[in-house]
C-alpha positions as YAML, in Angstrom:
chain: A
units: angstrom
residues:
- id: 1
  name: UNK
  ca: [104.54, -46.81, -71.65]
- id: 2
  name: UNK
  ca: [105.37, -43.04, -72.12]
- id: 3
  name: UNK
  ca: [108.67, -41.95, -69.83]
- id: 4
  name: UNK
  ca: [108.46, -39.92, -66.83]
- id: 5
  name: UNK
  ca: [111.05, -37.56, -68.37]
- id: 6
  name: UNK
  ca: [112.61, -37.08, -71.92]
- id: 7
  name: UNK
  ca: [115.82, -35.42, -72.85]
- id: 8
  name: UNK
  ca: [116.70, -34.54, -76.54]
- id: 9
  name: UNK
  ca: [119.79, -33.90, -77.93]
- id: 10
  name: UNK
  ca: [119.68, -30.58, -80.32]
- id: 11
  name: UNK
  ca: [121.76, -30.51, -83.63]
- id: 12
  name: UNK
  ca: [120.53, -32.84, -85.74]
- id: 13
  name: UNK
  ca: [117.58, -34.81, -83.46]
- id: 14
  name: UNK
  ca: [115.60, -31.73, -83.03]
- id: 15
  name: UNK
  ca: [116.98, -29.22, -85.32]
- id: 16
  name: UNK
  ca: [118.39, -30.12, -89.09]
- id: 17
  name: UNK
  ca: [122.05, -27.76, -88.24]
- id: 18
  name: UNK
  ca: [124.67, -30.69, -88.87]
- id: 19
  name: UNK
  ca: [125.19, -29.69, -92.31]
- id: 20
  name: UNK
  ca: [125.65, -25.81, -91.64]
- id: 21
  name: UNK
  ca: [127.69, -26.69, -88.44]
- id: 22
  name: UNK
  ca: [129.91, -28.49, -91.41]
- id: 23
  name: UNK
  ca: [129.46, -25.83, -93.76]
- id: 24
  name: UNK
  ca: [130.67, -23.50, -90.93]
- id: 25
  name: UNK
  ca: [133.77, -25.62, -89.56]
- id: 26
  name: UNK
  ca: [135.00, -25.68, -93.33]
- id: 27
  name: UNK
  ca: [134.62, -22.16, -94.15]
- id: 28
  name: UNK
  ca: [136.71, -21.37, -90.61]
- id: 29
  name: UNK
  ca: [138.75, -23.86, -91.83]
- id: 30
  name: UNK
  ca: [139.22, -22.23, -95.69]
- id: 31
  name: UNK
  ca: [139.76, -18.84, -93.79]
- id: 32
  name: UNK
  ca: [143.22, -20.20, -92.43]
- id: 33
  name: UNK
  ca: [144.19, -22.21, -95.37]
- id: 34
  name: UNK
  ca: [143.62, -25.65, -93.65]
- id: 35
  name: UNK
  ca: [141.90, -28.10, -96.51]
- id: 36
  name: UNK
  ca: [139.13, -30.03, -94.56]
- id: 37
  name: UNK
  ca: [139.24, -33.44, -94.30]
- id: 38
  name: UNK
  ca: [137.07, -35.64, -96.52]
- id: 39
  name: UNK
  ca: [135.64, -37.36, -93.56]
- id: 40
  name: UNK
  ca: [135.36, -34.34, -91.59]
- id: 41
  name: UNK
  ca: [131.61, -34.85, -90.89]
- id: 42
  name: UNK
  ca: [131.76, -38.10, -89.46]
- id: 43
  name: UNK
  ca: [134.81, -37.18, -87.46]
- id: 44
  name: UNK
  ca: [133.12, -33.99, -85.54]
- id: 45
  name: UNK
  ca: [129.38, -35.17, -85.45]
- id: 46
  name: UNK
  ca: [128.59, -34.69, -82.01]
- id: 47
  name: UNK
  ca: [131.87, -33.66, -80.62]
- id: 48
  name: UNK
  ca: [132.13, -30.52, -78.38]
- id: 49
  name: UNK
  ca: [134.00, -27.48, -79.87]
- id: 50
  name: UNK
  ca: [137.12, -27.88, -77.97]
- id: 51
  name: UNK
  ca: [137.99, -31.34, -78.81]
- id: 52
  name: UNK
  ca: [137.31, -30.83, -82.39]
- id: 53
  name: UNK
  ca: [139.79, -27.86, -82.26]
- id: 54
  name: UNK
  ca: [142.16, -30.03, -80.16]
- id: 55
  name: UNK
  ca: [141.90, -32.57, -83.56]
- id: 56
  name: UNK
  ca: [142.49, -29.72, -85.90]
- id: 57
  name: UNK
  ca: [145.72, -27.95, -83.87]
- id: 58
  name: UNK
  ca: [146.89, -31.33, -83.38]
- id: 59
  name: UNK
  ca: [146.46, -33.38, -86.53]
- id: 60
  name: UNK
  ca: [146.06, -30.66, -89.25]
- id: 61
  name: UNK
  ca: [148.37, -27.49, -87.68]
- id: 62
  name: UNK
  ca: [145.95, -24.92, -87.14]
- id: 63
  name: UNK
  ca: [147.64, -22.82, -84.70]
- id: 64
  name: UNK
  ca: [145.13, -19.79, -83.83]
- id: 65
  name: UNK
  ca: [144.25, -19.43, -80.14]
- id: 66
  name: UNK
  ca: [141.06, -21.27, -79.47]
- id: 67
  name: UNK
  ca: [138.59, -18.16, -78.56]
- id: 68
  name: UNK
  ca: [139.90, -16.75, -82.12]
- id: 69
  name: UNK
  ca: [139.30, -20.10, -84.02]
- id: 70
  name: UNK
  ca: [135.34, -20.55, -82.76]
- id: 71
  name: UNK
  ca: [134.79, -16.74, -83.21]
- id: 72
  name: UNK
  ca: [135.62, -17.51, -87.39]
- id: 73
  name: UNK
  ca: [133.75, -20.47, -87.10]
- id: 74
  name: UNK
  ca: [130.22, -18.45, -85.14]
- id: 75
  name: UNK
  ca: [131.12, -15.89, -87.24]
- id: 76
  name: UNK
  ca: [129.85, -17.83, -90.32]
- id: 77
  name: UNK
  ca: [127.37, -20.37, -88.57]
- id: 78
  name: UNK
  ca: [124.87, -17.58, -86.82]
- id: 79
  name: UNK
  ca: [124.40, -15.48, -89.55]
- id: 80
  name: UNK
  ca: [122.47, -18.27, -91.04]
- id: 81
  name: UNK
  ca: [120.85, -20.02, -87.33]
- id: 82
  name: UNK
  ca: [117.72, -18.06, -88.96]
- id: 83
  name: UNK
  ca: [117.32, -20.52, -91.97]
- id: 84
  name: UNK
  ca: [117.57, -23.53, -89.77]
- id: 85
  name: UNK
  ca: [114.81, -25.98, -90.19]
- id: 86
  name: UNK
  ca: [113.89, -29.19, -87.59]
- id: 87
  name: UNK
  ca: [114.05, -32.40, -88.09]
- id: 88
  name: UNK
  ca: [111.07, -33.69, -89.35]
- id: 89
  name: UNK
  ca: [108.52, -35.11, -87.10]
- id: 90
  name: UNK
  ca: [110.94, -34.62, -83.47]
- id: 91
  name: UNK
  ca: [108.96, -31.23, -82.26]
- id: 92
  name: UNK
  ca: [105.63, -32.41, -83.22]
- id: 93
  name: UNK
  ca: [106.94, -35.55, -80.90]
- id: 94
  name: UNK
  ca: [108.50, -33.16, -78.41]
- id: 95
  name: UNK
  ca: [104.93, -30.83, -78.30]
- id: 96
  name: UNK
  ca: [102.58, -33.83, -77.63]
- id: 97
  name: UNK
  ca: [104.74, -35.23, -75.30]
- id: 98
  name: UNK
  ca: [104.59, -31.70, -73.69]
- id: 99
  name: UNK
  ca: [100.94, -31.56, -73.30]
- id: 100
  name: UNK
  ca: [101.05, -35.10, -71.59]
- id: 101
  name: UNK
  ca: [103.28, -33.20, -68.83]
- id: 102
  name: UNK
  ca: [106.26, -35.34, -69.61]
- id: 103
  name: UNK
  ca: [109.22, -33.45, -68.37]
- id: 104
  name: UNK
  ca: [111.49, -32.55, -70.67]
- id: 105
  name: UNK
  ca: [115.11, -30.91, -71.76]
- id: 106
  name: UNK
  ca: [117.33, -29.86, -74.75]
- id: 107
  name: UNK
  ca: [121.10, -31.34, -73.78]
- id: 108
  name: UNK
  ca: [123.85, -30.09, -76.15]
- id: 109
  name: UNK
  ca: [127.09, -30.15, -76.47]
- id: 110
  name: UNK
  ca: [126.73, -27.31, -78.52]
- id: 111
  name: UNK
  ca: [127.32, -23.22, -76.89]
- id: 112
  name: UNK
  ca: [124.88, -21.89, -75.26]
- id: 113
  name: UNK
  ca: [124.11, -19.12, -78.17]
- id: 114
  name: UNK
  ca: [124.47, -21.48, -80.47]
- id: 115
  name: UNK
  ca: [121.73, -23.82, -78.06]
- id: 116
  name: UNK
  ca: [119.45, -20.28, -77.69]
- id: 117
  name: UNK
  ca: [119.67, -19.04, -81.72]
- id: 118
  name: UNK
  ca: [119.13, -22.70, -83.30]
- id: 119
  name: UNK
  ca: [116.08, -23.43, -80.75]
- id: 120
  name: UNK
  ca: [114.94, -19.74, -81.29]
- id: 121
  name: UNK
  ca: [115.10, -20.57, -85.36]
- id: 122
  name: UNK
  ca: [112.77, -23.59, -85.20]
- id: 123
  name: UNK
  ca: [110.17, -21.97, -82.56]
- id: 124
  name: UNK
  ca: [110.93, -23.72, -79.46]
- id: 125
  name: UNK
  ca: [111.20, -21.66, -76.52]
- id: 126
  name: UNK
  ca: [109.04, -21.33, -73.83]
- id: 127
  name: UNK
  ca: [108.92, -20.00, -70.41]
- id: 128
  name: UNK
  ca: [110.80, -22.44, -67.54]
- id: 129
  name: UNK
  ca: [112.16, -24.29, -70.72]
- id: 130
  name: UNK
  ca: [114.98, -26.50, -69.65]
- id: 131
  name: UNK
  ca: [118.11, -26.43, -72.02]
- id: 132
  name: UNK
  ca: [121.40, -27.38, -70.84]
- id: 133
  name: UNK
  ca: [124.43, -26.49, -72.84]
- id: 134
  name: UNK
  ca: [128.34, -27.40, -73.15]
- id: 135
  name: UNK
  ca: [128.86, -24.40, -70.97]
- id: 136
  name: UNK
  ca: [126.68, -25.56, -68.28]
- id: 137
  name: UNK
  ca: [128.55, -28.70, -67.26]
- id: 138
  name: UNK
  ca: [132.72, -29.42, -66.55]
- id: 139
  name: UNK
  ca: [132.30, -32.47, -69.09]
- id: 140
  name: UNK
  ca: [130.50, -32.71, -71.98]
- id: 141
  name: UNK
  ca: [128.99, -35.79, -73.73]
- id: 142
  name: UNK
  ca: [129.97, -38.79, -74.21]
- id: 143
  name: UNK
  ca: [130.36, -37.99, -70.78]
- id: 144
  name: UNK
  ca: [127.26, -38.30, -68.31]
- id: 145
  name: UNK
  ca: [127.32, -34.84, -66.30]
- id: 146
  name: UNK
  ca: [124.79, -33.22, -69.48]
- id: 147
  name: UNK
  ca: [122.03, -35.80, -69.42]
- id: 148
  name: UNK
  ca: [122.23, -36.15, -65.57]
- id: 149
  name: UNK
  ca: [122.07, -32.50, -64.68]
- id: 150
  name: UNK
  ca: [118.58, -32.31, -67.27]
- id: 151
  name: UNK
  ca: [117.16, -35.17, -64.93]
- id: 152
  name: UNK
  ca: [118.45, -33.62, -61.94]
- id: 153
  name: UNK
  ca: [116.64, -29.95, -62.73]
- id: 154
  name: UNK
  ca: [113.69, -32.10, -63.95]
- id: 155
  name: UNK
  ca: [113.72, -33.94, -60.72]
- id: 156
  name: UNK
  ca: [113.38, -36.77, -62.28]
- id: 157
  name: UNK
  ca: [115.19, -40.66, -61.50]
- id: 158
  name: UNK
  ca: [118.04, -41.25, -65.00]
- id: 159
  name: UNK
  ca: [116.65, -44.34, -64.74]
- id: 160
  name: UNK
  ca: [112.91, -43.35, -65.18]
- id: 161
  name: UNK
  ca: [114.21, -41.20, -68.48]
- id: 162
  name: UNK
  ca: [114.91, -41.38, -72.17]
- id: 163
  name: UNK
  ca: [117.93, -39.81, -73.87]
- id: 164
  name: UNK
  ca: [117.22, -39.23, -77.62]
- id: 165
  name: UNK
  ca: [120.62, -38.37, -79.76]
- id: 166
  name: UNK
  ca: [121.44, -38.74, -83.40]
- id: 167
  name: UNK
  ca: [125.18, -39.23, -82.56]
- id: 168
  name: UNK
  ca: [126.94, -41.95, -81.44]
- id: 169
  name: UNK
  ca: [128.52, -39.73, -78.89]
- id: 170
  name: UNK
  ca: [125.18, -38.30, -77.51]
- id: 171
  name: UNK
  ca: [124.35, -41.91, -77.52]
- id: 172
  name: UNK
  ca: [127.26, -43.21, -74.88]
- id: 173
  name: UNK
  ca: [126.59, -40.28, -72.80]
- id: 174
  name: UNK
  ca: [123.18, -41.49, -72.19]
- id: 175
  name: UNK
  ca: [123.59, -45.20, -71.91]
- id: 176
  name: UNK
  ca: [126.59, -44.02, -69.46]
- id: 177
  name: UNK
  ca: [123.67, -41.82, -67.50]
- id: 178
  name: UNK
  ca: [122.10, -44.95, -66.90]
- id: 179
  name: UNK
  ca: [119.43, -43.81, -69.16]
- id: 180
  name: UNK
  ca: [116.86, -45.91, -71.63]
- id: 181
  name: UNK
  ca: [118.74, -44.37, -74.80]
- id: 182
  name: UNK
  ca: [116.95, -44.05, -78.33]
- id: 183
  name: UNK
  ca: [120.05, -43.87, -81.14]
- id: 184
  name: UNK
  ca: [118.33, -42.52, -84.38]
- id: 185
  name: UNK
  ca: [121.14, -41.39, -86.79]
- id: 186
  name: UNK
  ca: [121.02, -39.43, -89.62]
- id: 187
  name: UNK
  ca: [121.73, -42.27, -91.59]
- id: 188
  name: UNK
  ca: [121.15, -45.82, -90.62]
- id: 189
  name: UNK
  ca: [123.88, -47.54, -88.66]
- id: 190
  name: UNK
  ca: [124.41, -49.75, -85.90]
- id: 191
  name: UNK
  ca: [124.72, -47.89, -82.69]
- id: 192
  name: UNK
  ca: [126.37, -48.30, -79.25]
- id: 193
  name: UNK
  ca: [125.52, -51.57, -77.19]
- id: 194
  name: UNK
  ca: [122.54, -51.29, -75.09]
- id: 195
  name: UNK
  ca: [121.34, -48.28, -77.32]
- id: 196
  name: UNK
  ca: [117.56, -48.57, -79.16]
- id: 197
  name: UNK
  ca: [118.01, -47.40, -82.61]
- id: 198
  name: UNK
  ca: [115.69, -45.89, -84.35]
- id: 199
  name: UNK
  ca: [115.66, -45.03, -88.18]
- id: 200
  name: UNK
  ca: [112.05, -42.61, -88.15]
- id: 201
  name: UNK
  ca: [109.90, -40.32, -86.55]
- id: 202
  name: UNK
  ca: [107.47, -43.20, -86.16]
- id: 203
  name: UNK
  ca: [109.73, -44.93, -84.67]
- id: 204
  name: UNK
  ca: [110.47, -42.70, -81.96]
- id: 205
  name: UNK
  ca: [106.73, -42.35, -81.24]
- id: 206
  name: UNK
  ca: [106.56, -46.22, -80.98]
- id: 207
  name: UNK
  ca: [109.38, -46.36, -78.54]
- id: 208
  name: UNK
  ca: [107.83, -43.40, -76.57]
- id: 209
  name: UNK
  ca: [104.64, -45.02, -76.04]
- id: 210
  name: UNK
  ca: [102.59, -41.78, -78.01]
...
């Protein structure tokens, strides 16, 4: 049975920006002679801006001020927002589910200009669109304040909603919003305990009752 409400993450469930989020981080990180760890991606996927600087300051010495750190790294990253693709199949999912009137909300942990150029890039933006960013909220995921303040301004019941997030960080925040929580990765992998994963589109449809 379709949801009463629906709340997608952004980078990398509805838009394809992990890798230039990556490509970003490193070339910030180049720019101050830091050499970026080979598991970088896995360590930052999801993760909010500040704790990923608090991992660089604190386990790889970079030692700029934080607002000059994110400026090198937005500096490099929107530039590019333009060439940003989605993910395959997610806004076709997101549009149908649309015209059924299921409510609905982007929930980053991403800035809000980085939430308003990457959803500009891929076409969706509409009037009364709901979007809640890492600015919007004192804690961001795998905390529960993002996905609960979407399903408060949806007035909608967490527990009448679906959180969809490619990370497994996204993916706690939901479960810990007491929301039904669709995992679908990038890559196949187990996700967090009470989490549905999903490895497709197809999949997500399925699980969404469309």
């Amino acid at each position: 049975m379709t949801p009463k409400a629906v709340f997608w993450d952004m980078d990398g469930t509805l838009v394809d920006s992990e890798p230039l989020h990556e490509a970003a981080l490193v070339a910030a990180l180049r720019s101050v002679g830091i050499a970026p760890p080979i598991n970088l991606h896995e360590r930052v996927l999801g993760v909010a801006a500040w704790p990923v600087y608090e991992m660089l300051r604190d386990e790889f010495g970079l030692d700029l001020p934080f607002d000059d750190w994110i400026v090198r790294k937005y500096d490099h990253y929107l530039p590019l927002a333009e060439t940003l693709k989605p993910r395959p199949g997610a806004i076709e999912i997101f549009n149908e589910l649309r015209e059924r009137g299921v409510q609905q909300a982007v929930v980053s942990n991403s800035d809000r200009l980085i939430v308003d150029a990457n959803l500009r890039a891929v076409g969706l933006i509409y009037p009364g669109m709901k979007t809640i960013s890492r600015n919007d909220v004192r804690e961001g995921k795998p905390y529960p304040e993002p996905f609960l303040r979407a399903a408060h301004l949806a007035e909608v019941d967490p527990a009448q909603s679906v959180a969809v997030d490619d990370s497994l960080t996204g993916a706690m925040a939901g479960l810990a919003a007491g929301m039904r929580t669709m995992f679908w990765p990038e890559a196949p992998m187990a996700g967090p305990p009470g989490a549905v994963v999903i490895n497709s589109a197809d999949e997500l449809r399925a699980e969404l009752g469309l």
